[in-house]
């Protein structure tokens, strides 16, 4: 099972970086598997620490992929890292094992600290739709544009029926990114 989270990491110089990551549990440890190259990967190897933030503010997923928004952070309690202010809960992690791989190394973490900040308010289909489109947008250059258009047509239904303002904003940022990508492809084809 994979949980979609916002991972905060710190560079060697102490600069925070946030990125959406799917995480798994394996033998009591948390497994994070970044594709190379990745700033998150560099940071995790440099500091040995990570914070996993569980949030229902899907603008953070869409915004961190599309360069929109600034997401307030505060110092973590037990590890060298930062917590997303909008997290409903977070886990502070310490790197305990690395299995290197040319494409996608596996990083195993021990959970050092857990905090809950706000209750889970139930499932929302528009939030799930934003996460789905965010995953596609993070792989935009690897996917055929027809597949992305098909998925958007289907996911749009949940947005129209169940989105609030945050979900609409997040959705629009992702749609804009897809439209820009299409315009680039058309430009290349005409050149
Ligand atoms: C929901 C979601 C889950 C993701 N999970 C992963 C993952 O497990 N591994 C990965 O390499 N990228 C994953 N991505 C893509 C990264 O967030 C994205 O490529 C990001 O820019 C990482 O690169 P960076 O570390 O250089 O910022 C995911 C994206 C989304 C939207």
GROMACS .gro file of C-alpha atoms and ligand atoms in nm:
model
  222
    1UNK     CA    1   0.000   0.000   0.000
    2UNK     CA    2   0.124   0.346  -0.088
    3UNK     CA    3   0.036   0.670   0.092
    4UNK     CA    4   0.074   0.998  -0.094
    5UNK     CA    5   0.252   1.252   0.125
    6UNK     CA    6   0.440   1.580   0.110
    7UNK     CA    7   0.803   1.512   0.193
    8UNK     CA    8   1.010   1.795   0.338
    9UNK     CA    9   1.387   1.763   0.322
   10UNK     CA   10   1.680   1.992   0.393
   11UNK     CA   11   1.980   2.067   0.174
   12UNK     CA   12   2.335   2.053   0.310
   13UNK     CA   13   2.310   2.435   0.351
   14UNK     CA   14   1.983   2.406   0.547
   15UNK     CA   15   1.743   2.511   0.266
   16UNK     CA   16   1.403   2.333   0.294
   17UNK     CA   17   1.262   2.155  -0.011
   18UNK     CA   18   0.911   2.013  -0.046
   19UNK     CA   19   0.792   1.751  -0.296
   20UNK     CA   20   0.506   1.501  -0.320
   21UNK     CA   21   0.620   1.142  -0.262
   22UNK     CA   22   0.444   0.808  -0.237
   23UNK     CA   23   0.567   0.616   0.068
   24UNK     CA   24   0.536   0.251   0.170
   25UNK     CA   25   0.580   0.061   0.494
   26UNK     CA   26   0.827  -0.229   0.477
   27UNK     CA   27   0.915  -0.443   0.782
   28UNK     CA   28   0.834  -0.163   1.026
   29UNK     CA   29   1.035   0.095   0.829
   30UNK     CA   30   0.921   0.368   0.588
   31UNK     CA   31   1.040   0.315   0.229
   32UNK     CA   32   1.096   0.618   0.004
   33UNK     CA   33   1.209   0.553  -0.355
   34UNK     CA   34   1.307   0.868  -0.551
   35UNK     CA   35   1.381   0.843  -0.924
   36UNK     CA   36   1.724   0.986  -1.013
   37UNK     CA   37   1.802   1.272  -1.049
   38UNK     CA   38   1.620   1.421  -0.751
   39UNK     CA   39   1.694   1.711  -0.520
   40UNK     CA   40   1.500   1.528  -0.249
   41UNK     CA   41   1.732   1.228  -0.290
   42UNK     CA   42   2.043   1.449  -0.258
   43UNK     CA   43   1.899   1.614   0.054
   44UNK     CA   44   1.799   1.286   0.220
   45UNK     CA   45   2.145   1.139   0.163
   46UNK     CA   46   2.314   1.460   0.285
   47UNK     CA   47   2.118   1.499   0.612
   48UNK     CA   48   1.977   1.151   0.686
   49UNK     CA   49   1.646   1.307   0.792
   50UNK     CA   50   1.302   1.361   0.640
   51UNK     CA   51   0.959   1.480   0.749
   52UNK     CA   52   0.649   1.318   0.601
   53UNK     CA   53   0.349   1.549   0.602
   54UNK     CA   54  -0.004   1.417   0.556
   55UNK     CA   55  -0.227   1.695   0.431
   56UNK     CA   56  -0.569   1.732   0.268
   57UNK     CA   57  -0.464   2.068   0.119
   58UNK     CA   58  -0.405   1.939  -0.233
   59UNK     CA   59  -0.279   2.283  -0.342
   60UNK     CA   60   0.054   2.178  -0.189
   61UNK     CA   61   0.076   1.876  -0.424
   62UNK     CA   62  -0.021   2.078  -0.731
   63UNK     CA   63   0.168   2.394  -0.629
   64UNK     CA   64   0.500   2.227  -0.556
   65UNK     CA   65   0.491   2.062  -0.903
   66UNK     CA   66   0.388   2.377  -1.090
   67UNK     CA   67   0.581   2.646  -0.902
   68UNK     CA   68   0.278   2.807  -0.736
   69UNK     CA   69   0.228   2.912  -0.376
   70UNK     CA   70   0.449   2.928  -0.071
   71UNK     CA   71   0.374   2.680   0.201
   72UNK     CA   72   0.446   2.788   0.560
   73UNK     CA   73   0.679   2.557   0.754
   74UNK     CA   74   0.791   2.527   1.115
   75UNK     CA   75   1.080   2.344   1.281
   76UNK     CA   76   1.034   1.972   1.342
   77UNK     CA   77   1.036   1.850   1.704
   78UNK     CA   78   1.297   1.573   1.703
   79UNK     CA   79   1.487   1.573   1.373
   80UNK     CA   80   1.667   1.831   1.165
   81UNK     CA   81   1.381   1.930   0.936
   82UNK     CA   82   1.061   2.126   0.878
   83UNK     CA   83   0.691   2.048   0.915
   84UNK     CA   84   0.423   2.178   0.681
   85UNK     CA   85   0.187   2.407   0.875
   86UNK     CA   86  -0.114   2.261   0.692
   87UNK     CA   87  -0.031   1.900   0.783
   88UNK     CA   88  -0.309   1.705   0.957
   89UNK     CA   89  -0.034   1.480   1.092
   90UNK     CA   90   0.337   1.431   1.038
   91UNK     CA   91   0.615   1.180   1.095
   92UNK     CA   92   0.980   1.266   1.160
   93UNK     CA   93   1.217   1.012   1.004
   94UNK     CA   94   1.579   0.902   1.029
   95UNK     CA   95   1.756   0.724   0.742
   96UNK     CA   96   1.876   0.377   0.848
   97UNK     CA   97   1.944   0.190   0.522
   98UNK     CA   98   2.010   0.272   0.154
   99UNK     CA   99   1.986   0.020  -0.132
  100UNK     CA  100   2.134   0.198  -0.430
  101UNK     CA  101   2.001   0.150  -0.780
  102UNK     CA  102   2.088   0.330  -1.106
  103UNK     CA  103   1.727   0.448  -1.160
  104UNK     CA  104   1.546   0.435  -0.829
  105UNK     CA  105   1.736   0.375  -0.504
  106UNK     CA  106   1.544   0.255  -0.197
  107UNK     CA  107   1.582   0.459   0.122
  108UNK     CA  108   1.460   0.304   0.448
  109UNK     CA  109   1.369   0.523   0.745
  110UNK     CA  110   1.291   0.466   1.110
  111UNK     CA  111   1.001   0.673   1.246
  112UNK     CA  112   1.144   0.881   1.533
  113UNK     CA  113   0.840   1.097   1.614
  114UNK     CA  114   0.470   1.126   1.520
  115UNK     CA  115   0.232   1.418   1.576
  116UNK     CA  116  -0.135   1.465   1.493
  117UNK     CA  117  -0.257   1.822   1.446
  118UNK     CA  118  -0.611   1.806   1.308
  119UNK     CA  119  -0.876   1.540   1.242
  120UNK     CA  120  -0.926   1.357   0.912
  121UNK     CA  121  -1.249   1.498   0.767
  122UNK     CA  122  -1.343   1.218   0.529
  123UNK     CA  123  -1.273   1.133   0.169
  124UNK     CA  124  -1.320   1.394  -0.100
  125UNK     CA  125  -1.329   1.281  -0.463
  126UNK     CA  126  -1.194   1.611  -0.598
  127UNK     CA  127  -0.888   1.580  -0.375
  128UNK     CA  128  -0.828   1.229  -0.512
  129UNK     CA  129  -0.873   1.363  -0.867
  130UNK     CA  130  -0.612   1.637  -0.807
  131UNK     CA  131  -0.364   1.378  -0.674
  132UNK     CA  132  -0.423   1.161  -0.983
  133UNK     CA  133  -0.364   1.451  -1.220
  134UNK     CA  134  -0.059   1.560  -1.016
  135UNK     CA  135   0.095   1.216  -1.066
  136UNK     CA  136   0.037   1.246  -1.444
  137UNK     CA  137   0.180   1.600  -1.449
  138UNK     CA  138   0.493   1.479  -1.267
  139UNK     CA  139   0.540   1.233  -1.562
  140UNK     CA  140   0.425   1.468  -1.838
  141UNK     CA  141   0.726   1.408  -2.064
  142UNK     CA  142   0.686   1.030  -2.045
  143UNK     CA  143   0.315   1.004  -2.130
  144UNK     CA  144   0.122   1.033  -2.457
  145UNK     CA  145  -0.091   1.348  -2.461
  146UNK     CA  146  -0.403   1.146  -2.559
  147UNK     CA  147  -0.379   0.949  -2.233
  148UNK     CA  148  -0.357   1.269  -2.030
  149UNK     CA  149  -0.659   1.418  -2.213
  150UNK     CA  150  -0.863   1.100  -2.151
  151UNK     CA  151  -0.775   1.101  -1.780
  152UNK     CA  152  -0.857   1.471  -1.746
  153UNK     CA  153  -1.202   1.415  -1.904
  154UNK     CA  154  -1.278   1.147  -1.644
  155UNK     CA  155  -1.125   1.319  -1.339
  156UNK     CA  156  -1.301   1.645  -1.426
  157UNK     CA  157  -1.635   1.486  -1.323
  158UNK     CA  158  -1.523   1.458  -0.958
  159UNK     CA  159  -1.391   1.815  -0.970
  160UNK     CA  160  -1.721   1.953  -1.101
  161UNK     CA  161  -1.927   1.758  -0.847
  162UNK     CA  162  -1.721   1.779  -0.528
  163UNK     CA  163  -1.442   2.043  -0.540
  164UNK     CA  164  -1.406   2.332  -0.297
  165UNK     CA  165  -1.195   2.642  -0.366
  166UNK     CA  166  -0.862   2.480  -0.277
  167UNK     CA  167  -0.928   2.182  -0.505
  168UNK     CA  168  -1.037   2.410  -0.793
  169UNK     CA  169  -0.721   2.619  -0.758
  170UNK     CA  170  -0.498   2.310  -0.748
  171UNK     CA  171  -0.676   2.160  -1.049
  172UNK     CA  172  -0.635   2.482  -1.250
  173UNK     CA  173  -0.259   2.500  -1.181
  174UNK     CA  174  -0.223   2.144  -1.313
  175UNK     CA  175  -0.444   2.208  -1.618
  176UNK     CA  176  -0.236   2.520  -1.700
  177UNK     CA  177   0.081   2.309  -1.684
  178UNK     CA  178  -0.070   2.050  -1.921
  179UNK     CA  179  -0.180   2.327  -2.162
  180UNK     CA  180   0.171   2.480  -2.160
  181UNK     CA  181   0.318   2.138  -2.228
  182UNK     CA  182   0.082   2.088  -2.524
  183UNK     CA  183   0.171   2.432  -2.663
  184UNK     CA  184   0.543   2.341  -2.640
  185UNK     CA  185   0.486   2.013  -2.825
  186UNK     CA  186   0.286   2.191  -3.098
  187UNK     CA  187   0.562   2.452  -3.127
  188UNK     CA  188   0.826   2.179  -3.165
  189UNK     CA  189   0.617   1.999  -3.431
  190UNK     CA  190   0.576   2.317  -3.633
  191UNK     CA  191   0.945   2.416  -3.610
  192LIG     C1  192   0.130   1.200  -0.556
  192LIG     C2  193   0.272   1.198  -0.608
  192LIG     C3  194   0.359   1.097  -0.568
  192LIG     C4  195   0.493   1.093  -0.613
  192LIG     N1  196   0.577   0.993  -0.572
  192LIG     C5  197   0.705   0.991  -0.618
  192LIG     C6  198   0.795   0.886  -0.580
  192LIG     O1  199   0.761   0.795  -0.502
  192LIG     N2  200   0.922   0.890  -0.629
  192LIG     C7  201   0.964   0.990  -0.714
  192LIG     O2  202   1.079   0.990  -0.755
  192LIG     N3  203   0.880   1.090  -0.751
  192LIG     C8  204   0.753   1.091  -0.706
  192LIG     N4  205   0.668   1.192  -0.746
  192LIG     C9  206   0.721   1.299  -0.835
  192LIG    C10  207   0.800   1.399  -0.754
  192LIG     O3  208   0.723   1.466  -0.657
  192LIG    C11  209   0.857   1.507  -0.847
  192LIG     O4  210   0.923   1.448  -0.955
  192LIG    C12  211   0.950   1.593  -0.770
  192LIG     O5  212   0.982   1.701  -0.849
  192LIG    C13  213   1.073   1.519  -0.721
  192LIG     O6  214   1.189   1.577  -0.768
  192LIG     P1  215   1.283   1.662  -0.669
  192LIG     O7  216   1.319   1.572  -0.555
  192LIG     O8  217   1.400   1.696  -0.756
  192LIG     O9  218   1.202   1.781  -0.628
  192LIG    C14  219   0.537   1.196  -0.702
  192LIG    C15  220   0.448   1.297  -0.742
  192LIG    C16  221   0.317   1.298  -0.697
  192LIG    C17  222   0.225   1.407  -0.741
   0.00000   0.00000   0.00000
